[in-house]
Coordinates of C-alpha atoms in Angstrom, one line a residue:
Chain A
M1 CA 55.9 132.2 81.0
P2 CA 54.4 128.9 82.4
R3 CA 53.4 129.0 86.0
R4 CA 55.8 126.2 87.1
V5 CA 58.9 128.1 85.9
D6 CA 57.6 131.2 87.6
Q7 CA 57.3 129.3 90.9
E8 CA 60.8 127.9 90.6
E9 CA 62.2 131.4 90.0
R10 CA 60.3 132.8 92.9
K11 CA 61.6 130.0 95.2
R12 CA 65.1 130.7 94.1
Q13 CA 64.6 134.4 94.8
I14 CA 63.7 133.4 98.4
T15 CA 66.6 131.0 98.9
D16 CA 68.9 133.7 97.6
A17 CA 67.6 135.9 100.3
V18 CA 68.4 133.2 102.9
V19 CA 72.0 133.1 101.6
R20 CA 72.5 136.9 101.8
I21 CA 71.0 137.0 105.4
T22 CA 73.1 134.0 106.6
V23 CA 76.3 135.4 105.2
K24 CA 75.8 138.5 107.3
G25 CA 74.3 137.2 110.5
G26 CA 74.2 133.4 110.6
L27 CA 71.4 130.9 110.2
A28 CA 69.6 132.1 113.3
S29 CA 69.0 135.4 111.7
A30 CA 67.3 133.9 108.7
T31 CA 63.7 133.9 110.1
F32 CA 60.7 133.7 107.8
R33 CA 60.1 137.4 108.5
E34 CA 63.6 138.5 107.7
V35 CA 63.8 136.3 104.6
A36 CA 60.5 137.6 103.3
A37 CA 61.6 141.2 103.8
E38 CA 64.9 140.6 102.1
A39 CA 63.3 138.8 99.2
G40 CA 60.6 141.4 98.8
V41 CA 57.7 139.0 99.2
S42 CA 55.1 138.3 101.9
V43 CA 55.7 136.0 104.9
R44 CA 52.7 134.1 103.7
L45 CA 54.3 133.3 100.4
V46 CA 57.5 132.0 102.1
Q47 CA 55.3 129.8 104.4
Y48 CA 53.3 128.6 101.3
Y49 CA 56.4 127.6 99.4
F50 CA 58.5 126.0 102.1
G51 CA 56.2 125.3 105.1
T52 CA 59.0 124.9 107.6
K53 CA 62.4 126.5 108.3
D54 CA 64.0 123.1 107.8
Q55 CA 62.5 122.8 104.3
L56 CA 63.6 126.3 103.5
L57 CA 67.1 125.4 104.5
L58 CA 67.1 122.1 102.5
D59 CA 66.0 124.0 99.4
T60 CA 68.6 126.6 100.0
Q61 CA 71.2 123.9 100.3
R62 CA 70.0 122.3 97.0
H63 CA 70.1 125.6 95.1
V64 CA 73.6 126.5 96.4
A65 CA 74.8 123.0 95.4
E66 CA 73.2 123.1 92.0
R67 CA 74.9 126.5 91.3
S68 CA 78.3 125.1 92.4
V69 CA 77.9 122.0 90.2
A70 CA 77.0 124.2 87.2
R71 CA 80.1 126.4 87.9
I72 CA 82.3 123.3 88.0
Q73 CA 80.8 122.0 84.8
R74 CA 81.4 125.3 83.0
L75 CA 85.1 125.3 84.2
L76 CA 85.5 121.7 83.0
A77 CA 83.9 122.5 79.6
D78 CA 86.5 125.2 79.2
L79 CA 89.2 122.5 79.4
G80 CA 88.1 121.3 75.9
E81 CA 87.7 117.7 74.8
D82 CA 89.3 114.8 76.6
P83 CA 91.3 116.9 79.2
E84 CA 94.2 115.4 81.2
P85 CA 93.3 114.0 84.6
R86 CA 95.6 116.5 86.3
D87 CA 93.7 119.4 84.7
V88 CA 90.4 118.0 85.7
L89 CA 91.5 117.4 89.3
R90 CA 93.1 120.8 89.5
T91 CA 90.0 122.5 88.1
I92 CA 87.6 120.8 90.5
M93 CA 89.9 121.4 93.5
R94 CA 90.5 125.0 92.7
S95 CA 86.8 125.7 92.3
F96 CA 86.2 125.2 96.0
V97 CA 88.6 128.0 97.1
P98 CA 86.7 131.2 97.9
V99 CA 88.0 133.9 95.6
D100 CA 84.9 136.1 95.0
A101 CA 81.5 136.8 96.4
E102 CA 79.9 133.8 94.7
T103 CA 82.4 131.2 95.8
H104 CA 82.7 132.7 99.3
Q105 CA 78.9 132.5 99.7
A106 CA 78.8 128.9 98.4
M107 CA 81.5 127.7 100.8
L108 CA 80.1 129.6 103.8
M109 CA 76.6 128.1 103.2
Y110 CA 78.2 124.7 102.8
V111 CA 79.9 125.1 106.2
V112 CA 76.9 126.6 107.9
L113 CA 74.4 123.9 106.7
F114 CA 76.9 121.1 107.4
T115 CA 77.2 122.4 111.0
A116 CA 73.4 122.8 111.4
S117 CA 72.9 119.2 110.1
L118 CA 75.2 117.9 112.9
V119 CA 72.6 118.8 115.5
D120 CA 69.4 118.9 113.5
P121 CA 68.4 115.4 112.3
V122 CA 65.9 116.8 109.7
L123 CA 68.7 118.6 107.9
K124 CA 70.7 115.4 107.8
R125 CA 69.0 113.9 104.8
A126 CA 70.6 111.1 102.8
E127 CA 71.1 113.3 99.7
A128 CA 73.4 115.6 101.7
A129 CA 76.1 112.9 101.4
D130 CA 75.6 112.8 97.6
V131 CA 77.9 115.7 96.8
P132 CA 81.0 114.5 98.7
A133 CA 80.4 110.9 97.6
S134 CA 80.2 111.8 93.9
M135 CA 83.2 114.2 94.2
R136 CA 85.2 111.3 95.7
D137 CA 84.1 109.0 92.9
A138 CA 85.1 111.6 90.3
F139 CA 88.5 112.1 92.0
A140 CA 89.1 108.3 92.1
H141 CA 88.0 108.0 88.4
Q142 CA 90.5 110.7 87.3
L143 CA 93.3 109.1 89.4
R144 CA 92.7 105.7 87.8
R145 CA 93.1 107.4 84.4
A146 CA 96.4 109.1 85.4
R147 CA 100.0 107.9 85.7
L148 CA 100.4 107.7 89.5
R149 CA 103.6 107.9 91.5
T150 CA 104.6 104.7 93.4
G151 CA 102.5 104.1 96.5
V152 CA 99.5 106.1 95.5
D153 CA 96.2 104.3 96.0
P154 CA 93.5 105.9 93.9
D155 CA 90.6 105.3 96.3
R156 CA 92.5 106.4 99.4
E157 CA 94.0 109.4 97.6
A158 CA 90.6 110.5 96.4
L159 CA 89.5 110.8 100.0
V160 CA 92.8 112.6 100.9
L161 CA 92.3 115.2 98.1
L162 CA 88.6 115.7 98.9
T163 CA 89.3 116.3 102.6
L164 CA 92.3 118.5 101.7
V165 CA 90.3 120.7 99.5
T166 CA 87.4 121.3 102.0
G167 CA 90.0 122.0 104.7
L168 CA 91.8 124.5 102.5
A169 CA 88.6 126.2 101.5
Q170 CA 87.6 126.6 105.2
G171 CA 91.0 128.0 106.0
V172 CA 90.6 130.6 103.3
L173 CA 87.1 131.4 104.4
D174 CA 88.4 132.0 107.9
G175 CA 91.4 134.1 106.7
Q176 CA 93.9 131.6 108.1
I177 CA 95.2 130.7 104.6
S178 CA 95.4 133.0 101.6
A179 CA 93.9 131.9 98.3
P180 CA 97.3 131.8 96.6
E181 CA 98.6 129.6 99.3
A182 CA 95.6 127.2 98.9
F183 CA 96.2 127.1 95.1
A184 CA 99.9 126.4 95.6
T185 CA 99.1 123.6 98.1
I186 CA 96.7 122.0 95.6
D187 CA 99.5 122.0 92.9
Y188 CA 102.0 120.7 95.4
S189 CA 99.6 117.8 96.3
L190 CA 98.9 116.9 92.7
D191 CA 102.7 116.9 92.0
R192 CA 103.1 114.4 94.9
V193 CA 100.4 112.1 93.4
L194 CA 100.9 112.3 89.6
R195 CA 103.9 111.6 87.5
S196 CA 104.8 114.6 85.4
Chain B
M1 CA 90.0 125.8 148.8
P2 CA 91.0 129.3 147.7
R3 CA 88.2 131.4 146.2
R4 CA 89.9 131.7 142.8
V5 CA 90.1 127.9 142.2
D6 CA 86.5 127.7 143.2
Q7 CA 85.5 130.3 140.7
E8 CA 87.4 128.5 137.9
E9 CA 85.7 125.3 138.7
R10 CA 82.3 126.9 138.8
K11 CA 82.9 128.5 135.4
R12 CA 84.0 125.2 133.9
Q13 CA 80.9 123.6 135.3
I14 CA 78.9 126.2 133.3
T15 CA 80.9 125.9 130.0
D16 CA 80.5 122.1 130.3
A17 CA 76.7 122.7 130.4
V18 CA 77.1 124.8 127.2
V19 CA 78.8 121.9 125.5
R20 CA 76.1 119.4 126.5
I21 CA 73.3 121.6 125.3
T22 CA 75.1 122.5 122.0
V23 CA 75.7 118.9 121.2
K24 CA 72.0 118.2 121.5
G25 CA 70.4 121.3 120.0
G26 CA 73.0 123.6 118.5
L27 CA 74.4 126.9 119.7
A28 CA 71.1 128.7 119.4
S29 CA 69.6 126.5 122.2
A30 CA 72.4 127.5 124.6
T31 CA 70.6 130.5 126.1
F32 CA 71.6 131.8 129.5
R33 CA 68.4 130.3 131.0
E34 CA 69.0 126.9 129.5
V35 CA 72.7 126.9 130.4
A36 CA 71.9 127.9 134.0
A37 CA 69.3 125.2 134.4
E38 CA 71.7 122.5 132.9
A39 CA 74.5 123.6 135.1
G40 CA 72.3 123.8 138.2
V41 CA 73.1 127.5 138.9
S42 CA 71.2 130.7 138.8
V43 CA 70.9 132.8 135.6
R44 CA 72.4 135.7 137.6
L45 CA 75.6 133.7 138.3
V46 CA 76.0 132.9 134.6
Q47 CA 75.5 136.6 133.8
Y48 CA 78.0 137.6 136.6
Y49 CA 80.7 135.3 135.3
F50 CA 80.4 135.8 131.6
G51 CA 78.4 138.9 131.0
T52 CA 77.6 138.2 127.3
K53 CA 76.8 135.1 125.3
D54 CA 79.9 135.8 123.1
Q55 CA 82.1 135.8 126.3
L56 CA 80.4 132.5 127.4
L57 CA 81.2 131.0 124.0
L58 CA 84.8 132.3 124.0
D59 CA 85.4 130.7 127.4
T60 CA 83.7 127.5 126.3
Q61 CA 86.0 127.4 123.3
R62 CA 89.0 127.9 125.5
H63 CA 88.0 125.2 128.0
V64 CA 87.4 122.7 125.2
A65 CA 90.7 123.6 123.5
E66 CA 92.6 123.3 126.9
R67 CA 91.1 119.8 127.4
S68 CA 92.1 118.7 123.9
V69 CA 95.6 120.0 124.3
A70 CA 95.9 118.2 127.7
R71 CA 94.6 114.9 126.0
I72 CA 97.2 115.2 123.2
Q73 CA 100.0 115.9 125.8
R74 CA 99.0 112.7 127.8
L75 CA 99.0 110.7 124.6
L76 CA 102.4 112.1 123.6
A77 CA 103.8 111.4 127.1
D78 CA 102.7 107.7 126.6
L79 CA 105.1 107.5 123.7
G80 CA 108.1 107.7 126.1
E81 CA 111.3 109.7 125.7
D82 CA 112.4 111.0 122.3
P83 CA 109.7 109.4 120.2
E84 CA 110.0 109.0 116.4
P85 CA 108.5 111.8 114.3
R86 CA 106.1 109.3 112.7
D87 CA 104.7 108.3 116.1
V88 CA 104.3 111.9 117.2
L89 CA 102.5 112.9 113.9
R90 CA 100.4 109.7 114.0
T91 CA 99.4 110.3 117.7
I92 CA 98.4 114.0 117.1
M93 CA 96.5 113.2 113.9
R94 CA 94.6 110.3 115.4
S95 CA 93.6 112.4 118.5
F96 CA 91.3 114.5 116.3
V97 CA 89.2 111.6 115.1
P98 CA 85.9 111.3 117.1
V99 CA 85.9 107.8 118.8
D100 CA 84.1 108.4 122.1
A101 CA 81.9 111.0 123.8
E102 CA 84.7 113.3 124.8
T103 CA 86.4 113.4 121.3
H104 CA 83.0 113.7 119.6
Q105 CA 82.1 116.7 121.8
A106 CA 85.4 118.4 121.3
M107 CA 85.3 118.1 117.5
L108 CA 81.6 119.1 117.4
M109 CA 82.3 122.2 119.5
Y110 CA 85.3 123.1 117.3
V111 CA 83.1 122.9 114.2
V112 CA 80.2 124.8 115.7
L113 CA 82.3 127.6 117.1
F114 CA 84.4 127.8 113.9
T115 CA 81.2 128.2 112.0
A116 CA 79.7 130.8 114.4
S117 CA 83.0 132.8 114.2
L118 CA 82.6 133.1 110.4
V119 CA 79.5 135.3 110.9
D120 CA 80.1 136.8 114.4
P121 CA 83.2 139.1 114.4
V122 CA 83.3 139.0 118.3
L123 CA 84.0 135.3 118.2
K124 CA 86.7 135.7 115.7
R125 CA 89.4 136.7 118.1
A126 CA 93.1 136.4 117.2
E127 CA 93.7 133.6 119.6
A128 CA 91.3 131.3 117.7
A129 CA 94.0 131.0 115.1
D130 CA 96.6 129.9 117.7
V131 CA 95.6 126.3 117.8
P132 CA 95.8 125.6 114.1
A133 CA 98.9 127.7 113.8
S134 CA 100.7 125.9 116.6
M135 CA 99.6 122.5 115.2
R136 CA 101.0 123.4 111.9
D137 CA 104.3 124.4 113.4
A138 CA 104.4 121.2 115.4
F139 CA 103.8 119.2 112.2
A140 CA 106.5 121.1 110.3
H141 CA 108.9 120.6 113.2
Q142 CA 108.4 116.8 113.2
L143 CA 108.6 116.6 109.4
R144 CA 112.0 118.4 109.5
R145 CA 113.2 115.8 112.0
A146 CA 112.1 112.9 109.8
R147 CA 113.5 111.1 106.7
L148 CA 111.2 112.4 104.0
R149 CA 110.4 111.0 100.7
T150 CA 111.5 112.8 97.6
G151 CA 109.4 115.9 96.8
V152 CA 108.0 116.4 100.3
D153 CA 108.2 120.0 101.5
P154 CA 107.9 120.1 105.3
D155 CA 106.1 123.4 105.4
R156 CA 103.6 122.6 102.7
E157 CA 103.1 119.1 103.9
A158 CA 102.3 120.4 107.4
L159 CA 99.4 122.3 106.0
V160 CA 98.3 119.3 104.0
L161 CA 98.3 117.0 107.0
L162 CA 96.5 119.6 109.2
T163 CA 93.7 120.2 106.7
L164 CA 93.5 116.5 106.0
V165 CA 93.0 115.7 109.7
T166 CA 90.3 118.3 110.3
G167 CA 88.5 117.1 107.1
L168 CA 88.7 113.5 108.2
A169 CA 87.4 114.4 111.7
Q170 CA 84.4 116.3 110.2
G171 CA 83.7 113.3 107.9
V172 CA 83.6 111.0 110.9
L173 CA 81.5 113.4 112.9
D174 CA 79.0 113.5 110.0
G175 CA 79.0 109.7 109.6
Q176 CA 80.3 109.9 106.0
I177 CA 83.7 108.3 107.0
S178 CA 84.2 105.5 109.6
A179 CA 86.8 106.0 112.3
P180 CA 88.8 103.0 111.0
E181 CA 88.8 104.5 107.5
A182 CA 90.1 107.8 109.0
F183 CA 92.9 106.0 110.9
A184 CA 93.8 104.0 107.7
T185 CA 93.9 107.2 105.7
I186 CA 96.2 108.8 108.3
D187 CA 98.6 105.9 108.1
Y188 CA 98.4 105.9 104.3
S189 CA 99.3 109.6 104.2
L190 CA 102.2 109.2 106.6
D191 CA 103.5 106.3 104.5
R192 CA 103.4 108.6 101.5
V193 CA 105.4 111.3 103.3
L194 CA 107.9 109.4 105.4
R195 CA 110.6 106.9 104.4
S196 CA 110.1 103.6 106.2

């Protein structure tokens, strides 16, 4: 195995440890020492790969986002060729709702890192806005392809659907909304936007 | 001044210090020592009033929520007697969007404490769900009073509007959405729900 692939795998093993620790005890508990112990590597190796805690968190954020994007792409591929806009929107929106350990971890890390970035300028890099911005573009694109009900503005509605889905996902994470209720609310919202 | 009022004022002075420190450096920086220094009181007094960091944060959360509720009630009172459902909904929804230091602090503290409660069971007390639950009830109540467009379900729509408004407020906090865009999106959403 080439050295570069090996390095990437080792880094991912370490950021996976960050996720497991954060899910249990929050970001403050993810010290280099704890992360190294959880990942089964030396503190020196964590320092060598990431240098600073901020860099470790940025790479964790990137790995979590990459995994979520890959999951959405698999779900979209399952829809077959040339899927209906409603099915694309529904699939993407549903993918945010925590229903198992992986989706729960992904949403929790998103919330935790978003919150940290509000008070830590280093974590607030420009790329952090890429995911919501590209989601919003994807929503607007699908809405423009669809038969919309009267009064629906694709660009405004894309923002409404995006904020709705992050709000629902946070409610499920918190236990204030059940996953079935979130799914039903997604379907209700799409019915209000798209002609049947 | 009776002793009890004096105590409440002193406690509020300390939780205000928690807010100022958290806005600058996150929850981790709000140690008893830092909070005492910022509030201009002794560490012993902070310990005497709150005992634990969790209790300090719970009281901070309560004070911030009380202030937000009082602000919304003032804004609603300004609408005069028997206001239209649209005006009530619009006023409550707009009140969440950060536009000045006070609303920015309130939303930031909400996000920070929500996130902390996801990994700290002590912070996840039952009352934390009271604010969203009563907001949702208030929204549903106003929607049932209003002339709704075809297909609008007051209970589902109340959840949609609530998650929308927290999502918009977080986007403004983060700088991804401007306040005018959030206000326009609120008006757009109400137009889609209510008959004119």
